[in-house]
Amino acid sequence: MKKLLKKIDYNNIPHHVAIIMDGNGRWAEQRGKMRTFGHEKAIQSVKDTINGCKELGIPYITLYVFSSENWNRPKQEIDDLMHLFYKNLKINFEEIHEKNVKILIIGEVERFSEMIQKELFFFMKKTKYNTSGTLILALSYSAREEILRATKNIAEKIYNGLFSIKDINYSFFQNHLYTKNLPDVDLIIRTSGEQRISNFLLWQSAYAELYFTNILWPDFRKKDFFEAIINYQKRKRRFGNVE
Ligand code: IPE
Ligand code: IPE
Ligand code: MG
């Protein structure tokens, strides 16, 4: 680990890392277990990643916890996921708060049970003024839905005469997304070998670097996170310009 840390360039730390935590089901199936077993094992990977962010001073981390499309999974898996999510967030909340980390939730929060919604709002309220990092949890998240909601919201404001079409520019639009006030994504990490975005942060990752690893999410550890950051630091980001 020390060797790895030496390779990190602390002058080139990404501001915002987003992770598609994939492969829990396959991890469990490879062991002849139920898919939920993989989701349970994923908790340690989340902790490792959050700690890795903290050690490197990465200010924003977004975790893709549950997509809008994931509601199509069998009811039993959804129930297990909700239970695990609720239980672990509750258990680990104090630790996150003590680390001075702010929690933000993005997605269709209204689709969750009232009990979970209540808890989520409490976590956000309680950590609102924390300053040493922001943990963004994407829950029932769909980038297309986010963009649609922003569009409808803007259309309504224009219809009501609050703004004119001329007011719509990138920052105006961005301010109507769930991620208003958050910086663009610098790096997207996806585990499990799949190389796709699966409706994640489409607007925010316009110029993100993409990093794919075959490691299944329950096996993903802090050292793997550092490897991803080191790989990111070797990229030449041009943003359409010339070097
Ligand atoms: C990611 O692992 C967790 C969620 C999408 C909730 P998967 O459950 O997608 O695992 P695989 O991709 O089927 O292996
Ligand atoms: C994306 O993984 C969603 C999360 C990691 C929460 P999926 O496993 O749902 O994505 P697909 O179906 O492989 O594209
Ligand atoms: Mg998957």
Short mmCIF file of C-alpha atoms and ligand atoms in Angstrom, two decimals:
data_model
loop_
_atom_site.label_atom_id
_atom_site.label_comp_id
_atom_site.label_asym_id
_atom_site.label_seq_id
_atom_site.Cartn_x
_atom_site.Cartn_y
_atom_site.Cartn_z
CA MET A 1 0.00 0.00 0.00
CA LYS A 2 2.87 2.38 0.84
CA LYS A 3 4.33 1.77 -2.61
CA LEU A 4 1.00 2.63 -4.19
CA LEU A 5 0.57 5.78 -2.14
CA LYS A 6 3.98 6.98 -3.32
CA LYS A 7 2.69 6.90 -6.88
CA ILE A 8 -0.16 9.30 -6.10
CA ASP A 9 0.28 12.84 -7.33
CA TYR A 10 -1.34 15.00 -4.67
CA ASN A 11 -1.39 17.94 -7.06
CA ASN A 12 -3.69 16.09 -9.43
CA ILE A 13 -6.41 14.64 -7.22
CA PRO A 14 -9.81 14.36 -8.97
CA HIS A 15 -12.48 16.58 -7.46
CA HIS A 16 -15.39 14.30 -8.13
CA VAL A 17 -15.22 10.52 -8.51
CA ALA A 18 -18.36 8.53 -9.36
CA ILE A 19 -18.57 4.76 -9.02
CA ILE A 20 -20.82 2.21 -10.70
CA MET A 21 -20.55 -0.50 -8.07
CA ASP A 22 -21.30 -3.55 -10.19
CA GLY A 23 -20.90 -7.32 -9.90
CA ASN A 24 -22.42 -8.20 -6.52
CA GLY A 25 -24.76 -10.80 -7.99
CA ARG A 26 -22.06 -12.53 -10.03
CA TRP A 27 -19.72 -12.52 -7.04
CA ALA A 28 -22.32 -14.42 -5.01
CA GLU A 29 -23.32 -16.75 -7.84
CA GLN A 30 -19.67 -17.75 -8.33
CA ARG A 31 -19.80 -18.98 -4.75
CA GLY A 32 -23.10 -20.79 -5.17
CA LYS A 33 -24.89 -18.24 -2.96
CA MET A 34 -27.93 -16.01 -3.32
CA ARG A 35 -27.34 -12.63 -4.98
CA THR A 36 -28.10 -10.86 -1.70
CA PHE A 37 -24.96 -12.39 -0.22
CA GLY A 38 -22.99 -10.33 -2.75
CA HIS A 39 -24.84 -7.16 -1.77
CA GLU A 40 -23.96 -7.82 1.87
CA LYS A 41 -20.30 -8.26 1.02
CA ALA A 42 -20.36 -4.97 -0.86
CA ILE A 43 -20.53 -2.96 2.35
CA GLN A 44 -16.81 -3.37 3.04
CA SER A 45 -15.99 -2.17 -0.47
CA VAL A 46 -18.04 0.98 0.14
CA LYS A 47 -16.22 1.62 3.42
CA ASP A 48 -12.81 1.07 1.80
CA THR A 49 -13.68 3.50 -0.98
CA ILE A 50 -14.95 6.21 1.35
CA ASN A 51 -11.81 5.87 3.48
CA GLY A 52 -9.65 6.00 0.35
CA CYS A 53 -11.33 9.24 -0.68
CA LYS A 54 -10.75 10.71 2.72
CA GLU A 55 -7.05 9.75 2.71
CA LEU A 56 -6.47 11.31 -0.70
CA GLY A 57 -8.59 14.38 0.00
CA ILE A 58 -11.12 13.74 -2.79
CA PRO A 59 -13.93 16.17 -1.96
CA TYR A 60 -16.85 14.56 -3.84
CA ILE A 61 -17.71 10.90 -4.29
CA THR A 62 -20.93 9.67 -5.89
CA LEU A 63 -21.95 6.05 -5.45
CA TYR A 64 -24.49 4.43 -7.77
CA VAL A 65 -26.42 2.43 -5.19
CA PHE A 66 -29.68 1.70 -7.00
CA SER A 67 -30.86 2.70 -10.47
CA SER A 68 -34.43 3.47 -11.52
CA GLU A 69 -34.20 0.39 -13.74
CA ASN A 70 -33.22 -1.76 -10.74
CA TRP A 71 -36.89 -1.57 -9.62
CA ASN A 72 -37.53 -4.15 -12.33
CA ARG A 73 -35.60 -6.81 -10.39
CA PRO A 74 -37.41 -9.56 -8.46
CA LYS A 75 -39.25 -8.21 -5.43
CA GLN A 76 -37.24 -10.34 -3.02
CA GLU A 77 -33.93 -8.88 -4.22
CA ILE A 78 -35.31 -5.33 -3.98
CA ASP A 79 -36.61 -5.94 -0.44
CA ASP A 80 -33.25 -7.40 0.60
CA LEU A 81 -31.39 -4.46 -0.94
CA MET A 82 -33.61 -1.90 0.80
CA HIS A 83 -33.22 -3.64 4.12
CA LEU A 84 -29.44 -3.86 3.78
CA PHE A 85 -29.15 -0.26 2.67
CA TYR A 86 -31.31 1.06 5.50
CA LYS A 87 -29.60 -1.05 8.15
CA ASN A 88 -26.07 -0.18 7.10
CA LEU A 89 -26.66 3.49 6.63
CA LYS A 90 -28.13 3.63 10.13
CA ILE A 91 -25.23 1.66 11.64
CA ASN A 92 -22.54 3.70 9.89
CA PHE A 93 -24.17 7.10 9.98
CA GLU A 94 -22.48 8.34 13.18
CA GLU A 95 -19.06 7.36 11.85
CA ILE A 96 -19.68 9.24 8.62
CA HIS A 97 -20.92 12.26 10.56
CA GLU A 98 -17.92 12.14 12.92
CA LYS A 99 -15.65 12.20 9.89
CA ASN A 100 -17.31 15.51 9.05
CA VAL A 101 -18.69 14.16 5.76
CA LYS A 102 -21.85 15.61 4.23
CA ILE A 103 -24.42 13.17 2.83
CA LEU A 104 -26.46 14.06 -0.25
CA ILE A 105 -29.07 11.89 -1.93
CA ILE A 106 -29.86 12.14 -5.64
CA GLY A 107 -32.66 10.29 -7.43
CA GLU A 108 -36.36 9.63 -7.14
CA VAL A 109 -36.34 9.59 -3.35
CA GLU A 110 -40.14 9.63 -3.32
CA ARG A 111 -40.18 6.03 -4.60
CA PHE A 112 -38.69 4.75 -1.33
CA SER A 113 -40.72 3.73 1.68
CA GLU A 114 -41.66 6.53 4.06
CA MET A 115 -39.43 5.06 6.74
CA ILE A 116 -36.38 5.20 4.46
CA GLN A 117 -37.25 8.67 3.17
CA LYS A 118 -37.53 10.01 6.70
CA GLU A 119 -34.14 8.59 7.61
CA LEU A 120 -32.53 9.94 4.45
CA PHE A 121 -33.80 13.47 5.10
CA PHE A 122 -32.56 13.23 8.67
CA PHE A 123 -29.06 12.19 7.50
CA MET A 124 -28.93 15.04 5.01
CA LYS A 125 -30.13 17.60 7.53
CA LYS A 126 -27.77 16.44 10.25
CA THR A 127 -24.69 16.47 8.00
CA LYS A 128 -25.63 19.63 6.11
CA TYR A 129 -22.81 21.75 7.53
CA ASN A 130 -20.07 19.10 7.41
CA THR A 131 -17.09 20.27 5.46
CA SER A 132 -14.49 17.58 4.97
CA GLY A 133 -16.09 15.83 1.98
CA THR A 134 -19.40 15.03 0.33
CA LEU A 135 -20.79 11.55 -0.13
CA ILE A 136 -23.51 11.52 -2.79
CA LEU A 137 -25.73 8.45 -2.90
CA ALA A 138 -27.57 7.83 -6.16
CA LEU A 139 -30.82 6.11 -5.21
CA SER A 140 -33.48 5.19 -7.70
CA TYR A 141 -31.37 7.26 -10.02
CA SER A 142 -31.80 7.68 -13.76
CA ALA A 143 -29.86 10.35 -15.63
CA ARG A 144 -32.55 10.60 -18.30
CA GLU A 145 -35.21 11.12 -15.64
CA GLU A 146 -33.04 13.78 -14.00
CA ILE A 147 -32.69 15.63 -17.31
CA LEU A 148 -36.43 15.31 -18.00
CA ARG A 149 -37.31 16.69 -14.58
CA ALA A 150 -34.99 19.65 -15.09
CA THR A 151 -36.53 20.32 -18.49
CA LYS A 152 -40.10 20.22 -17.15
CA ASN A 153 -39.15 22.44 -14.24
CA ILE A 154 -37.56 25.02 -16.54
CA ALA A 155 -40.49 24.86 -18.98
CA GLU A 156 -42.89 25.56 -16.14
CA LYS A 157 -40.87 28.57 -14.96
CA ILE A 158 -40.80 30.01 -18.46
CA TYR A 159 -44.51 29.33 -18.91
CA ASN A 160 -45.15 31.26 -15.69
CA GLY A 161 -43.05 34.16 -16.93
CA LEU A 162 -40.26 33.81 -14.34
CA PHE A 163 -37.56 33.39 -16.99
CA SER A 164 -37.21 33.67 -20.74
CA ILE A 165 -35.71 31.13 -23.15
CA LYS A 166 -32.65 33.38 -23.42
CA ASP A 167 -31.86 32.61 -19.78
CA ILE A 168 -31.21 28.93 -20.53
CA ASN A 169 -27.51 28.24 -20.64
CA TYR A 170 -25.31 25.43 -19.26
CA SER A 171 -25.13 26.75 -15.72
CA PHE A 172 -28.87 27.55 -15.65
CA PHE A 173 -29.66 24.00 -16.76
CA GLN A 174 -27.14 22.49 -14.35
CA ASN A 175 -28.86 24.38 -11.54
CA HIS A 176 -32.04 22.43 -12.21
CA LEU A 177 -30.41 19.02 -11.91
CA TYR A 178 -30.24 16.96 -8.69
CA THR A 179 -26.52 17.77 -8.73
CA LYS A 180 -26.84 21.55 -8.65
CA ASN A 181 -23.85 23.03 -6.78
CA LEU A 182 -21.74 19.89 -7.38
CA PRO A 183 -18.72 19.92 -9.69
CA ASP A 184 -18.65 17.87 -12.91
CA VAL A 185 -17.46 14.28 -12.60
CA ASP A 186 -13.73 13.84 -13.28
CA LEU A 187 -13.59 10.08 -13.10
CA ILE A 188 -16.13 7.27 -13.43
CA ILE A 189 -15.05 3.87 -12.13
CA ARG A 190 -17.07 0.78 -13.06
CA THR A 191 -16.29 -2.63 -11.62
CA SER A 192 -17.21 -6.12 -12.90
CA GLY A 193 -15.89 -5.81 -16.46
CA GLU A 194 -19.02 -4.22 -17.96
CA GLN A 195 -18.12 -1.24 -20.07
CA ARG A 196 -21.21 0.92 -20.12
CA ILE A 197 -22.69 3.90 -18.28
CA SER A 198 -26.14 2.42 -17.48
CA ASN A 199 -27.98 5.77 -17.27
CA PHE A 200 -25.57 7.30 -14.74
CA LEU A 201 -24.75 11.05 -14.58
CA LEU A 202 -25.01 11.63 -18.33
CA TRP A 203 -24.86 15.42 -18.14
CA GLN A 204 -22.26 15.59 -15.37
CA SER A 205 -19.79 13.18 -16.97
CA ALA A 206 -19.58 14.87 -20.38
CA TYR A 207 -15.78 15.06 -19.98
CA ALA A 208 -15.20 12.43 -17.32
CA GLU A 209 -12.40 9.90 -17.67
CA LEU A 210 -13.70 6.32 -17.66
CA TYR A 211 -11.98 3.51 -15.78
CA PHE A 212 -13.16 -0.08 -16.09
CA THR A 213 -11.87 -2.96 -14.01
CA ASN A 214 -12.78 -6.65 -14.06
CA ILE A 215 -12.79 -6.80 -10.26
CA LEU A 216 -16.28 -7.55 -8.94
CA TRP A 217 -17.48 -4.89 -6.51
CA PRO A 218 -17.40 -7.08 -3.33
CA ASP A 219 -13.66 -7.68 -4.00
CA PHE A 220 -12.88 -3.99 -4.60
CA ARG A 221 -10.52 -2.68 -1.91
CA LYS A 222 -8.75 0.55 -1.09
CA LYS A 223 -5.68 -0.49 -3.09
CA ASP A 224 -7.90 -0.99 -6.16
CA PHE A 225 -9.33 2.47 -5.64
CA PHE A 226 -5.82 3.93 -5.47
CA GLU A 227 -4.90 2.03 -8.68
CA ALA A 228 -7.84 3.71 -10.40
CA ILE A 229 -6.70 7.14 -9.22
CA ILE A 230 -3.13 6.49 -10.37
CA ASN A 231 -4.45 5.41 -13.77
CA TYR A 232 -6.59 8.59 -13.95
CA GLN A 233 -3.54 10.71 -13.19
CA LYS A 234 -1.78 9.33 -16.28
CA ARG A 235 -4.54 10.58 -18.58
CA LYS A 236 -4.16 13.71 -20.68
CA ARG A 237 -7.42 15.61 -20.40
CA ARG A 238 -7.80 17.87 -23.38
CA PHE A 239 -11.44 19.00 -23.22
CA GLY A 240 -11.44 19.30 -26.98
CA ASN A 241 -8.41 21.54 -27.01
CA VAL A 242 -4.87 20.80 -28.24
CA GLU A 243 -2.01 20.12 -25.86
C1 IPE B 1 -24.56 -4.07 -8.39
O1 IPE B 1 -24.41 -5.44 -8.52
C2 IPE B 1 -25.56 -3.69 -7.31
C3 IPE B 1 -26.82 -3.15 -7.83
C4 IPE B 1 -27.10 -2.89 -9.09
C5 IPE B 1 -27.85 -2.84 -6.86
P1 IPE B 1 -25.44 -6.29 -9.38
O2 IPE B 1 -26.57 -6.69 -8.49
O3 IPE B 1 -25.81 -5.59 -10.62
O4 IPE B 1 -24.56 -7.58 -9.73
P2 IPE B 1 -24.41 -8.28 -11.13
O5 IPE B 1 -24.08 -7.24 -12.13
O6 IPE B 1 -25.71 -8.95 -11.43
O7 IPE B 1 -23.30 -9.26 -10.94
C1 IPE B 2 -25.89 -0.22 -12.64
O1 IPE B 2 -25.68 -1.59 -12.55
C2 IPE B 2 -26.62 0.27 -11.43
C3 IPE B 2 -25.88 0.19 -10.15
C4 IPE B 2 -24.64 -0.18 -10.01
C5 IPE B 2 -26.63 0.62 -9.00
P1 IPE B 2 -26.68 -2.62 -13.25
O2 IPE B 2 -26.14 -3.98 -12.99
O3 IPE B 2 -28.06 -2.34 -12.85
O4 IPE B 2 -26.51 -2.22 -14.80
P2 IPE B 2 -26.68 -3.09 -16.12
O5 IPE B 2 -28.04 -3.70 -16.08
O6 IPE B 2 -25.61 -4.12 -16.12
O7 IPE B 2 -26.48 -2.10 -17.24
MG MG B 3 -25.01 -5.49 -12.47
#
